[in-house]
Short mmCIF file of C-alpha atoms in Angstrom, two decimals:
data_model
loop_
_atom_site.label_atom_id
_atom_site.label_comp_id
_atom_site.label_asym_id
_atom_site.label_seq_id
_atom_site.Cartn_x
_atom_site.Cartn_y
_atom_site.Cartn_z
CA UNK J 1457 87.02 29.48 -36.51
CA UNK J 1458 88.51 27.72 -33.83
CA UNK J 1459 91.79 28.72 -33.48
CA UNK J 1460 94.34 28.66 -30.65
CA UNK J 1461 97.02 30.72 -32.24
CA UNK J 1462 97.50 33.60 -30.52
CA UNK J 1463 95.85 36.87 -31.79
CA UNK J 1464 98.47 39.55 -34.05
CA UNK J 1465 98.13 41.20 -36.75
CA UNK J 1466 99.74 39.63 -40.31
CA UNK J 1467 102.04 42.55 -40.83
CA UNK J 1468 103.26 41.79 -37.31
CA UNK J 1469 103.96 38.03 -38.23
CA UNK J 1470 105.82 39.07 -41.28
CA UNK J 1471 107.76 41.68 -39.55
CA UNK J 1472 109.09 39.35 -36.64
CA UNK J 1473 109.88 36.65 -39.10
CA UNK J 1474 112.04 38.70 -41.45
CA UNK J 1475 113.60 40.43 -37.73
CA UNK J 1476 114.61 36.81 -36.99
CA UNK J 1477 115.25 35.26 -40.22
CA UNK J 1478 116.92 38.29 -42.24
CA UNK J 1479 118.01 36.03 -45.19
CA UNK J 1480 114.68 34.72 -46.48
CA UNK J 1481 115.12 35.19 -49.99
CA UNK J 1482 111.64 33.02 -50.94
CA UNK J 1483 108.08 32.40 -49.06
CA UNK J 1484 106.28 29.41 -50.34
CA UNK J 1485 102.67 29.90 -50.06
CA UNK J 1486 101.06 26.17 -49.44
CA UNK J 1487 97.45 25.12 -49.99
CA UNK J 1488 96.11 20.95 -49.35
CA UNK J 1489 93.97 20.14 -51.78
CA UNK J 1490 90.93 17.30 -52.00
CA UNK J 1491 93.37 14.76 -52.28
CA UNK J 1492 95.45 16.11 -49.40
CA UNK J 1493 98.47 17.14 -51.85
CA UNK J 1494 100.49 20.44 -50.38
CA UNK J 1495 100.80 22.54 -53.37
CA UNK J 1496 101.50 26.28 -53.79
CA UNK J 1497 103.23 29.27 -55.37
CA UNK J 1498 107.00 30.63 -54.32
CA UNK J 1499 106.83 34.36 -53.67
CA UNK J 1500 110.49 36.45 -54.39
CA UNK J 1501 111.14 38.64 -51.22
CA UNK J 1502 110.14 42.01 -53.14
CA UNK J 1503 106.63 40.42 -52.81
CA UNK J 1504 106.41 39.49 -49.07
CA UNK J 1505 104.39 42.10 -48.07
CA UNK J 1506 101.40 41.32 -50.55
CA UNK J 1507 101.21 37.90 -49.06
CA UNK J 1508 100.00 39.61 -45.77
CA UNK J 1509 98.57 42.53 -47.79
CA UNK J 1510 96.39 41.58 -50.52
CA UNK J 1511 96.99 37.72 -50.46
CA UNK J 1512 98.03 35.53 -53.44
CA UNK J 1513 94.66 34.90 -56.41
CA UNK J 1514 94.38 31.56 -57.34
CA UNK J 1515 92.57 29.27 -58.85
CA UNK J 1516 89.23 27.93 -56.43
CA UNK J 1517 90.08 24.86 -59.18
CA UNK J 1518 93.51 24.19 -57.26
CA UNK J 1519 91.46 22.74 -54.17
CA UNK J 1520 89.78 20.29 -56.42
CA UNK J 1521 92.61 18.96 -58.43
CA UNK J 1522 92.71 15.06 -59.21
CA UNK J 1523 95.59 13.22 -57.53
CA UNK J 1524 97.19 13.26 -61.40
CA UNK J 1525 97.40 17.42 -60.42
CA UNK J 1526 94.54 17.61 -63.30
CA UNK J 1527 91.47 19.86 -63.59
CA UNK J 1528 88.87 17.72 -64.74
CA UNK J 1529 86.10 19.90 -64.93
CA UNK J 1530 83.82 18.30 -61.58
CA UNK J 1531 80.72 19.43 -61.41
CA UNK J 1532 80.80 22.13 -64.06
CA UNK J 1533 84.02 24.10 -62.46
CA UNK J 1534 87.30 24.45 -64.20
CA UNK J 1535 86.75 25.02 -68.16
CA UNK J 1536 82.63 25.50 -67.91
CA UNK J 1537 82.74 28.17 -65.52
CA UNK J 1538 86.29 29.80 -67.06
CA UNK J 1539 88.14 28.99 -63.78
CA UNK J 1540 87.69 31.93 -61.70
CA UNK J 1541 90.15 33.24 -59.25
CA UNK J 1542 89.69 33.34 -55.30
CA UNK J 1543 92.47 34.93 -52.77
CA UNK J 1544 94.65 33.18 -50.66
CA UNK J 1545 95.32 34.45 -47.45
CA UNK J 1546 97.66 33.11 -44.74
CA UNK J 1547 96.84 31.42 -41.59
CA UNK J 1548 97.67 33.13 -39.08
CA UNK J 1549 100.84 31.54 -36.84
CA UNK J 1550 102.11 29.10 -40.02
CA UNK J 1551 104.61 31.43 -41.09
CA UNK J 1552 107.74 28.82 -40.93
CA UNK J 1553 111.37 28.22 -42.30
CA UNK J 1554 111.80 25.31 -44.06
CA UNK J 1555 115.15 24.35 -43.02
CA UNK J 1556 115.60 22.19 -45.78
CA UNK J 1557 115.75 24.72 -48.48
CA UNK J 1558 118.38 25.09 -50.97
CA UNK J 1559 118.12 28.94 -50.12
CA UNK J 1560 116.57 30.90 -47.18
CA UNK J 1561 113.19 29.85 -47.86
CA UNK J 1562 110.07 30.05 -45.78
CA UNK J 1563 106.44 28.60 -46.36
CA UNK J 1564 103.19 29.61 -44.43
CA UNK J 1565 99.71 27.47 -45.11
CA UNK J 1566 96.88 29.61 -47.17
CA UNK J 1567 93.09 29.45 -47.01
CA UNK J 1568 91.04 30.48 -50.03
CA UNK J 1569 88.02 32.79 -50.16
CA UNK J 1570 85.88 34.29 -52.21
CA UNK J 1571 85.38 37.52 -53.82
CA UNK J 1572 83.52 39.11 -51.01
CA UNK J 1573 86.04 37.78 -48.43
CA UNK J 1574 83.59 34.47 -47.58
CA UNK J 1575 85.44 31.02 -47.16
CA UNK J 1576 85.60 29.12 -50.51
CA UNK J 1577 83.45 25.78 -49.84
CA UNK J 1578 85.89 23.90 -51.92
CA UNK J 1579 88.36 24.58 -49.60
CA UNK J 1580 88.99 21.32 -47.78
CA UNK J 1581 90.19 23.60 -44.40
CA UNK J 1582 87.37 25.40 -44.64
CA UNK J 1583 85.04 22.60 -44.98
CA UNK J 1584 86.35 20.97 -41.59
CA UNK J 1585 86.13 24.27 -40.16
CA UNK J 1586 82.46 24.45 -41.24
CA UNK J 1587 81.88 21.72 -38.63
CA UNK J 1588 84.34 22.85 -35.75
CA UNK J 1589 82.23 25.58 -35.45
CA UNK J 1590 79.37 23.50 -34.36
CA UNK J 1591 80.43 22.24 -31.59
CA UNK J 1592 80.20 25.79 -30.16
CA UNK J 1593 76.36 25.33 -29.77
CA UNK J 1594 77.04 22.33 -27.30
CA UNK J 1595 79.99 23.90 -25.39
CA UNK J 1596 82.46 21.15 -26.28
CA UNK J 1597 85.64 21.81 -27.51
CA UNK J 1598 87.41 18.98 -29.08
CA UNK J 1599 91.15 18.20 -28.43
CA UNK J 1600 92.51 16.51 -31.53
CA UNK J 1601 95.84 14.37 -32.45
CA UNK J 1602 96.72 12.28 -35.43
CA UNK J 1603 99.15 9.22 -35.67
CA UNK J 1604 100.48 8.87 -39.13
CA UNK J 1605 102.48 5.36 -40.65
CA UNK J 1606 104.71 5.38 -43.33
CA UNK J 1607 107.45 3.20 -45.34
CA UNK J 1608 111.14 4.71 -46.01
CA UNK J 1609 111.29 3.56 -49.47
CA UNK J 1610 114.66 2.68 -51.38
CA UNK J 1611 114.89 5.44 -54.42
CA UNK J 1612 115.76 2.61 -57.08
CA UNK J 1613 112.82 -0.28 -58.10
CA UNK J 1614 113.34 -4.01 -57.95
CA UNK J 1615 113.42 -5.91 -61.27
CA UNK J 1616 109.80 -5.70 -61.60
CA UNK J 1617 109.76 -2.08 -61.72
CA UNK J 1618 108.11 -2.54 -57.72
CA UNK J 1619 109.33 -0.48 -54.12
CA UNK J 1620 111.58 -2.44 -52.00
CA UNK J 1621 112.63 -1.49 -48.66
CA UNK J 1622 115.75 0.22 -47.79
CA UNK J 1623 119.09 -0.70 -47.13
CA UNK J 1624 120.58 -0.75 -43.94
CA UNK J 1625 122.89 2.76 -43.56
CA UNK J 1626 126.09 2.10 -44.48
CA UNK J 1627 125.99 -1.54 -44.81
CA UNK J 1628 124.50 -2.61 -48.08
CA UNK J 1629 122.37 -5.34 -46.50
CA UNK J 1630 117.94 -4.53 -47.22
CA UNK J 1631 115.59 -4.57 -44.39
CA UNK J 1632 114.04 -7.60 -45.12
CA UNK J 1633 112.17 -8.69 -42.02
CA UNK J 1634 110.36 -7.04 -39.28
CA UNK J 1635 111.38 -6.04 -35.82
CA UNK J 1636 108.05 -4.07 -34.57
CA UNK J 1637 109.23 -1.11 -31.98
CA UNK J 1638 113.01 -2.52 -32.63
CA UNK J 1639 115.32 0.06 -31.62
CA UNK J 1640 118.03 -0.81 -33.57
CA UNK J 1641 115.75 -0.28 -36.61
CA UNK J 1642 115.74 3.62 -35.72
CA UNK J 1643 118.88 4.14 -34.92
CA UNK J 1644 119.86 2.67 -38.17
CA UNK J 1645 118.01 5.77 -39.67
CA UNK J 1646 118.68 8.25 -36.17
CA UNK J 1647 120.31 10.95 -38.54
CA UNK J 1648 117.14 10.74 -41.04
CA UNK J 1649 114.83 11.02 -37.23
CA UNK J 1650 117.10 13.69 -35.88
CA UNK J 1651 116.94 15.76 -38.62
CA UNK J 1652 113.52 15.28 -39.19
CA UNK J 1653 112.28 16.21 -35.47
CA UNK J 1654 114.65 19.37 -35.87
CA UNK J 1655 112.42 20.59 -39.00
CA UNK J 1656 109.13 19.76 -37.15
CA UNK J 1657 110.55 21.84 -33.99
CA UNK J 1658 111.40 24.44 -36.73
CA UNK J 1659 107.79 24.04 -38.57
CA UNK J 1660 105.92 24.14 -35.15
CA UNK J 1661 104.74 20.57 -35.83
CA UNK J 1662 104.52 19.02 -32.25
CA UNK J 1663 105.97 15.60 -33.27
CA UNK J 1664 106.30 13.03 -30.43
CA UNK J 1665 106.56 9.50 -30.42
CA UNK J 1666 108.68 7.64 -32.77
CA UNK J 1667 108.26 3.71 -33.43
CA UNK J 1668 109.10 0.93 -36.00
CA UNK J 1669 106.17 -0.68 -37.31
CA UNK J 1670 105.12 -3.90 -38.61
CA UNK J 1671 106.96 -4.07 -41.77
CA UNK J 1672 110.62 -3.50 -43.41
CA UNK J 1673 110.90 0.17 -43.28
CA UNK J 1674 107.90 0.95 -42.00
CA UNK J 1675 107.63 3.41 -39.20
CA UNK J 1676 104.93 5.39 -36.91
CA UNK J 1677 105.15 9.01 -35.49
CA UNK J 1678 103.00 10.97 -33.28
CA UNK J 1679 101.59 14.35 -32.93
CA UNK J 1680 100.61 15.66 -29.90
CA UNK J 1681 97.00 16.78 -29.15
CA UNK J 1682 95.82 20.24 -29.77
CA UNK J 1683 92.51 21.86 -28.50
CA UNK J 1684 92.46 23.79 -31.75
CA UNK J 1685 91.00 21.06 -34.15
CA UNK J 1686 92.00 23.07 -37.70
CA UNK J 1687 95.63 23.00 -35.89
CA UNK J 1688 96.13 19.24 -35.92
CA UNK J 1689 94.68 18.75 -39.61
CA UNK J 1690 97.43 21.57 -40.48
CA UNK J 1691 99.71 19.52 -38.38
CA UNK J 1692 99.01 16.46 -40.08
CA UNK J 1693 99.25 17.47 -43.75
CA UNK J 1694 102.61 19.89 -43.56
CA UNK J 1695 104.27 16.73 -41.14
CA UNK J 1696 103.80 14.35 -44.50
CA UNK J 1697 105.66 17.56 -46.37
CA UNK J 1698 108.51 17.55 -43.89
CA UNK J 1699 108.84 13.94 -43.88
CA UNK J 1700 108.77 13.02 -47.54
CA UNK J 1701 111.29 16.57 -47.69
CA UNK J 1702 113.89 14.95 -45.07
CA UNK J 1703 113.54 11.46 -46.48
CA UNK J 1704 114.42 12.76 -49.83
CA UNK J 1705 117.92 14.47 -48.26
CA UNK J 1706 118.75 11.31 -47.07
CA UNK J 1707 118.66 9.91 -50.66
CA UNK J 1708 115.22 7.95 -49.64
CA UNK J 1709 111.62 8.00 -50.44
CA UNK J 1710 109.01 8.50 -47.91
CA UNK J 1711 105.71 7.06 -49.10
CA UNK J 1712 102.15 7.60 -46.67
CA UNK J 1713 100.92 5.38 -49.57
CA UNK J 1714 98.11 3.18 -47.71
CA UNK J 1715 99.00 -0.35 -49.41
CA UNK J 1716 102.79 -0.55 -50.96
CA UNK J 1717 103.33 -3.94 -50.60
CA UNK J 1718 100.79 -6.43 -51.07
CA UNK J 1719 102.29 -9.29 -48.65
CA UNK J 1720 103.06 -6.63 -45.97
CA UNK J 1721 100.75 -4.06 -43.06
CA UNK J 1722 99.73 -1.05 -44.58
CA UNK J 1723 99.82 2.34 -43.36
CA UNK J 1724 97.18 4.35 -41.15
CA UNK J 1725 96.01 7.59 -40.30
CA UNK J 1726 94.56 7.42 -36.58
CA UNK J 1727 92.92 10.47 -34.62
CA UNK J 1728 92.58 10.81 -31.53
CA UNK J 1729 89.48 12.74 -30.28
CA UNK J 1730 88.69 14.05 -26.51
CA UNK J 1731 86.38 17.03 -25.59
CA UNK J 1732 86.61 19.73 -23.33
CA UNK J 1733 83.57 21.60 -21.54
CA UNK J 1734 83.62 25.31 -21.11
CA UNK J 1735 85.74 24.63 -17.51
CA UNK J 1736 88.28 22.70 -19.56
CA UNK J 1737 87.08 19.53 -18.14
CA UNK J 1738 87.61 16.26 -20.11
CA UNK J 1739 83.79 15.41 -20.61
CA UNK J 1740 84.82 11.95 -22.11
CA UNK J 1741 86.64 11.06 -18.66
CA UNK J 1742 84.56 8.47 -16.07
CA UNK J 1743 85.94 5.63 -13.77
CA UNK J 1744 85.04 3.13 -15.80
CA UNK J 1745 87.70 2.48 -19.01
CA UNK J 1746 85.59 2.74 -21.43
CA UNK J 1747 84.58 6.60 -20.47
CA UNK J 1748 81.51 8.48 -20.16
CA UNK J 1749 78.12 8.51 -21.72
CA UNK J 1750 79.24 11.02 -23.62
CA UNK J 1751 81.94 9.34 -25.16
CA UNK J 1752 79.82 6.47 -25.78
CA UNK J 1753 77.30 8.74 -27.47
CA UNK J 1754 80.37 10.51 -29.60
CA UNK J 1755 81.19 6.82 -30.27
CA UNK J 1756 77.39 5.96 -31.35
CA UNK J 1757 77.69 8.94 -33.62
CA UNK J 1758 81.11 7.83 -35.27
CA UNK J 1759 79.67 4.26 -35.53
CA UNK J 1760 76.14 5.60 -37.24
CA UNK J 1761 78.14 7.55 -39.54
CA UNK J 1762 81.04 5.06 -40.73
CA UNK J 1763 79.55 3.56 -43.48
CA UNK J 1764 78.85 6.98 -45.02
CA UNK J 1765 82.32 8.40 -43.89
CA UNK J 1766 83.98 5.67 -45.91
CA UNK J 1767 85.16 7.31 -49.19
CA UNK J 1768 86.32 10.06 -47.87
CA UNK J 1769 88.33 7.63 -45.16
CA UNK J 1770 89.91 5.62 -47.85
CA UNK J 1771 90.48 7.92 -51.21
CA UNK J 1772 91.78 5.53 -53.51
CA UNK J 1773 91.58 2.12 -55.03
CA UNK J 1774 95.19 1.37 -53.13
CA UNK J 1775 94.02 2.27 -49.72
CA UNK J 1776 90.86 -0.77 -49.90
CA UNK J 1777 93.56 -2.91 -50.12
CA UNK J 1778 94.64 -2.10 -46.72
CA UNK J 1779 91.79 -4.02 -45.19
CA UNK J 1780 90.96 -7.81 -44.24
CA UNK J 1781 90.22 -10.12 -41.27
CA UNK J 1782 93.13 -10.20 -38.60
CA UNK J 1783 95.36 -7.74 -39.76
CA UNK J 1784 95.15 -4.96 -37.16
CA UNK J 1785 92.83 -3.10 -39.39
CA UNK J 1786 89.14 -2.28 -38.57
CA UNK J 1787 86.42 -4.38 -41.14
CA UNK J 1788 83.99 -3.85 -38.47
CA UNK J 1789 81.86 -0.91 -36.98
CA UNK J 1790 83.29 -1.88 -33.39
CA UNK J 1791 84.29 0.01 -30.88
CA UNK J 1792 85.91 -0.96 -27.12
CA UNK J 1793 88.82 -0.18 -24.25
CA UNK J 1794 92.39 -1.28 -24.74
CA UNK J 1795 91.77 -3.28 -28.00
CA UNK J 1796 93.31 -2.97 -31.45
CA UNK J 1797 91.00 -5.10 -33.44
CA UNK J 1798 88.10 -2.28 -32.95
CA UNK J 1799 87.61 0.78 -35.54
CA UNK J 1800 87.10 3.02 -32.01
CA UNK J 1801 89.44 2.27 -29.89
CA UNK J 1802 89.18 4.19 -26.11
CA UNK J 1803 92.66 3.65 -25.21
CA UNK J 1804 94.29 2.76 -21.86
CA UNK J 1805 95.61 5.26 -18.99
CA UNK J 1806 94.40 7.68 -17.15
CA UNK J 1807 90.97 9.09 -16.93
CA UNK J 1808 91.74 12.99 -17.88
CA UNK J 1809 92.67 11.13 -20.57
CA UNK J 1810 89.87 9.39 -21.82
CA UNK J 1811 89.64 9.71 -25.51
CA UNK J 1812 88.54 7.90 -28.77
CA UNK J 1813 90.92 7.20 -31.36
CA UNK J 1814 89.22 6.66 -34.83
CA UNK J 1815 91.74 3.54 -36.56
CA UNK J 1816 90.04 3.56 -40.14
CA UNK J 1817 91.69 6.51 -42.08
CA UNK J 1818 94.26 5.27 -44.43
CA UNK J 1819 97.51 7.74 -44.11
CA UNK J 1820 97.14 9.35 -47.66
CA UNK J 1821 93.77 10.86 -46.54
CA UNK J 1822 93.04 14.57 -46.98
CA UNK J 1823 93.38 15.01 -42.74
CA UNK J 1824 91.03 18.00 -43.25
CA UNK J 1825 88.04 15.89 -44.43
CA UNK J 1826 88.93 12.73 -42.20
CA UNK J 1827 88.53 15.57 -39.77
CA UNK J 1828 85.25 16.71 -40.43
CA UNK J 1829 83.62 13.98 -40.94
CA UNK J 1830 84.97 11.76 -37.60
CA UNK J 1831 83.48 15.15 -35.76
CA UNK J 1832 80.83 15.25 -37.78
CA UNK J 1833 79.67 11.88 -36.35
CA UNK J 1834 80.88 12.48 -33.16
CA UNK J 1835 78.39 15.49 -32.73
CA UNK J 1836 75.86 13.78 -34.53
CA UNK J 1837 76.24 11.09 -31.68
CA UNK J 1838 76.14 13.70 -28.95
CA UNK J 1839 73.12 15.75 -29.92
CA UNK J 1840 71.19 12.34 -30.59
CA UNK J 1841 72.85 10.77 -27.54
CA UNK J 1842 73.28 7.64 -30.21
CA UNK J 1843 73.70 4.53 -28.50
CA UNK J 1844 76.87 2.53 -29.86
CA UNK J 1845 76.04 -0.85 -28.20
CA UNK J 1846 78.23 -3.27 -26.10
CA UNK J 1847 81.80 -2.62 -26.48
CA UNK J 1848 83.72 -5.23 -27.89
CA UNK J 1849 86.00 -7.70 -26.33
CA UNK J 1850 88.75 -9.69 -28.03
CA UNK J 1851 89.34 -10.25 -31.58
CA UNK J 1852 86.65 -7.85 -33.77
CA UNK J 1853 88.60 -8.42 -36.97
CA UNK J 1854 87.94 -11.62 -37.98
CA UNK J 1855 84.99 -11.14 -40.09
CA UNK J 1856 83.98 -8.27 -41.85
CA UNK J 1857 81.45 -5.81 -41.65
CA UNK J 1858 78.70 -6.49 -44.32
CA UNK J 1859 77.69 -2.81 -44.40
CA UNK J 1860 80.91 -1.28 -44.81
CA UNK J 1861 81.85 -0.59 -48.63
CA UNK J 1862 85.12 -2.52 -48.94
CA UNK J 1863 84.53 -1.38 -52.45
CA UNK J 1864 85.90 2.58 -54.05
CA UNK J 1865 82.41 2.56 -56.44
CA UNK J 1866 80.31 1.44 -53.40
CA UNK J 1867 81.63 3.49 -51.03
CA UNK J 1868 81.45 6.76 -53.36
CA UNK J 1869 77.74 6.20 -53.96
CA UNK J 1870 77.38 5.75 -50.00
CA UNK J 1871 78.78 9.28 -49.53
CA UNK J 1872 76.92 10.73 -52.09
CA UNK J 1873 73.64 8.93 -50.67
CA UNK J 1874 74.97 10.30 -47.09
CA UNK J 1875 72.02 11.32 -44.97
CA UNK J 1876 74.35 13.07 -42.11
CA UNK J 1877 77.28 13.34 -43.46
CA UNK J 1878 74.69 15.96 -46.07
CA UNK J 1879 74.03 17.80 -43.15
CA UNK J 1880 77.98 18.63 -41.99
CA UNK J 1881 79.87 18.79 -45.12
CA UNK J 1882 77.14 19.88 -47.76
CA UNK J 1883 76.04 17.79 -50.52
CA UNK J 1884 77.51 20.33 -52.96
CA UNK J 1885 80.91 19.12 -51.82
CA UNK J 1886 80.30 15.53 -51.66
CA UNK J 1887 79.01 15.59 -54.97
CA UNK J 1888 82.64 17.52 -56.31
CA UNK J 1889 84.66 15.08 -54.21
CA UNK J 1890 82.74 12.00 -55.89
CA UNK J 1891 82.75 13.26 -59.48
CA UNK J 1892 86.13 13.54 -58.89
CA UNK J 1893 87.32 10.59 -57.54
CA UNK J 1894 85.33 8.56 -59.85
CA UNK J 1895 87.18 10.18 -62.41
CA UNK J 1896 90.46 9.36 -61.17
CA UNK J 1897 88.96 5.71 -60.81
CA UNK J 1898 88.00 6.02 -64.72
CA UNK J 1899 91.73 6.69 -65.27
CA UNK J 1900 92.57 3.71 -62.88
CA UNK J 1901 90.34 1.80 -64.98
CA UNK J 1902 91.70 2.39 -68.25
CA UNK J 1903 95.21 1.49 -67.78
CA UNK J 1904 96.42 -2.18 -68.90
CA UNK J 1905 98.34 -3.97 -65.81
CA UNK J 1906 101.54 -6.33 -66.65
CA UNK J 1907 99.20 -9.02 -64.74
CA UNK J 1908 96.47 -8.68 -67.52
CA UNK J 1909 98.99 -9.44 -69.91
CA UNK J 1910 100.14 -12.49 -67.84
CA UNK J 1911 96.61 -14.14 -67.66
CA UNK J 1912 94.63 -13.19 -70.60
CA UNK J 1913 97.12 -12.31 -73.05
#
């Protein structure tokens, strides 16, 4: 598993924690499941040492749980096969405080495995792993980052029972308009961003830039790049923890929630992908902007593989709602340098820094699975040496892409259908994460809206 932590055993990890940290009275052990929830069990300190020891049992049925937190039985696991126990066992180097704990509390991230000590395949980190590993065979290694959005939410509902935006600190008066990278819009909030970059420092999340986005509230932070792909997907799901954690001690709501408000941007999940040869040369770097022929085949392969990719890109009927012509949101399979409008964007700067950044992802994506599957098509592009056609100049959001499944049914039965996507993730998982999410669409289904009253009552 590609890794870059460095090498140590766990008793080690446990013992220099506790050396530096003498007051932990709790370990939470966190898990992600399919629908990219964190979720776990809190450990007393008289059990510390069987976290590292033996590891925690739980349920393989935890990784597959609907975004209701139910078991709903997918594919015959859960009450037909009587919900068998795997073992959790930490990941090496996640062992963290969580400064904003009631008590001395720490958390570290756990994988799940089998009985005979194999990785669970419904365990999302284990499924991106799965195709990490293949890149081995080529002699690539890729260099990952993700960019998440997100609204600050006030805690209290409008009339309607509907999110508004905050109020300004101290001042009474709501956000109501939008001042895109407007400083005075984070220094309204600078004790919410100061604390929150002190628990990522704490948590070993590399966060970097911070920006205010295109809305009321809504805001942008970055992670920095990591050669160890599994790293950044870790990064990515605990940073939504911290975030929501810190909002919420600031008497705030943090939502990652693609679509909150129908009349304003939505919220993203991009990731950035280079690779690095066995020298640790950027292979994706040329003179020309747009990279090398190897980033053009990685963006072939990303391109060919979109359309399949989709469900798994956008989990939820809220996050389709994201898309449409001219609103800084890919409807097309495009790709091109310096240009917003494209789903692949190879942004500016300077050539060691060539890279691709992958704009479809909604931010409530399981980062593990957007993961695998943006790799997956970026080695499928490379080992076919896929050709993704003229890049694109100008505006290529204004019309969108006929063959992308703007649709949750459609694009379920494309992944299920998925002739590479098969190949990378395994069919037996594709098939668990439809069944599931068509059940949770069932659900969605089912439920009488306030405007179905208003038209048809």
């Amino acid at each position: 598993m590609n890794d870059s932590r460095p090498p140590h055993t766990e008793r080690d990890e446990l013992e220099a924690f506790l050396a530096a940290h003498p007051d932990t009275r709790f370990i939470d052990t966190l898990f992600v499941d399919m629908c990219g929830t964190v979720r776990g069990k809190r450990i007393p300190r008289e059990e510390f040492a069987k976290i590292y020891s033996a590891g925690v049992q739980m349920p393989h049925t935890v990784y597959i749980l609907n975004v209701l937190g139910e078991n709903t039985d997918p594919c015959g696991l859960g009450f037909s096969d009587g919900d068998p126990d795997g073992t959790a066992m930490p990941v090496p180097g996640t062992l963290v405080p969580v400064p904003w704990a009631s008590a001395p509390s720490a958390q570290v991230l756990m994988t799940l495995h089998n009985e005979d000590g194999t990785p669970s395949p419904w365990d999302p980190r284990h499924v991106a792993a799965r195709v990490v590993e293949r890149f081995a065979e080529l002699g690539l290694r890729p260099v990952c980052a993700f960019e998440l959005e997100f609204y600050l939410l006030d805690r209290e509902r409008d009339g309607k029972g509907r999110p508004q935006p905050p109020c300004v600190p101290g001042t009474g008066r709501r956000y109501d308009a939008t001042q895109v990278y407007g400083m005075a819009e984070l220094d309204d909030y600078g004790a919410l961003f100061a604390e929150l970059a002190d628990a990522c420092r704490a948590q070993k999340i590399p966060a970097s830039v911070a920006t205010a986005e295109f809305a009321p509230g809504q805001y942008e932070i970055n992670l920095r790049h990591t050669s160890a792909p599994l790293e950044a997907a870790d990064h990515c799901a605990l940073f939504r923890h911290v975030v929501r954690s810190v909002a919420s001690r600031h008497g705030l709501c943090a939502t990652f929630m693609s679509k909150p408000f129908a009349d304003l941007t939505g919220n993203g999940m991009h990731l950035h992908v280079s690779m690095l040869d066995e020298a640790g040369r950027n292979v994706f770097e040329a003179a020309s902007v747009l990279g090398s022929e190897r980033l053009r085949h990685a963006v072939g392969g990303m391109m060919a593989t979109m359309a399949e990719a989709f469900g798994l890109f956008v989990p939820n009927v809220n996050a389709f709602r994201r898309f449409g012509p001219n609103r800084f949101v890919p409807v097309t399979k495009s790709w091109g340098a310096n240009n917003r409008s494209v789903a692949l964007r190879v942004p500016a700067g300077p050539g060691s820094a060539r890279r691709i950044e992958h704009r479809v992802p909604g931010a409530e994506a399981n980062p593990y699975l957007v993961l695998a599957a943006v790799l997956a098509g970026a080695h499928y592009g490379l080992v076919n040496r896929i050709d993704p056609g003229e890049a694109a100049e100008g505006n290529a959001g204004a019309v969108a892409d006929a063959d992308l499944p703007f649709d949750w049914n459609a694009a379920l039965e494309r992944l299920q259908r998925a002739s590479v996507l098969r190949d990378y993730l395994g069919q037996p998982y594709l098939d668990l994460y439809c069944e599931t999410k068509r059940h949770e669409m069932r659900r969605f289904q089912e439920y009488v809206s306030p405007l179905e009253y208003q038209w048809y009552l």
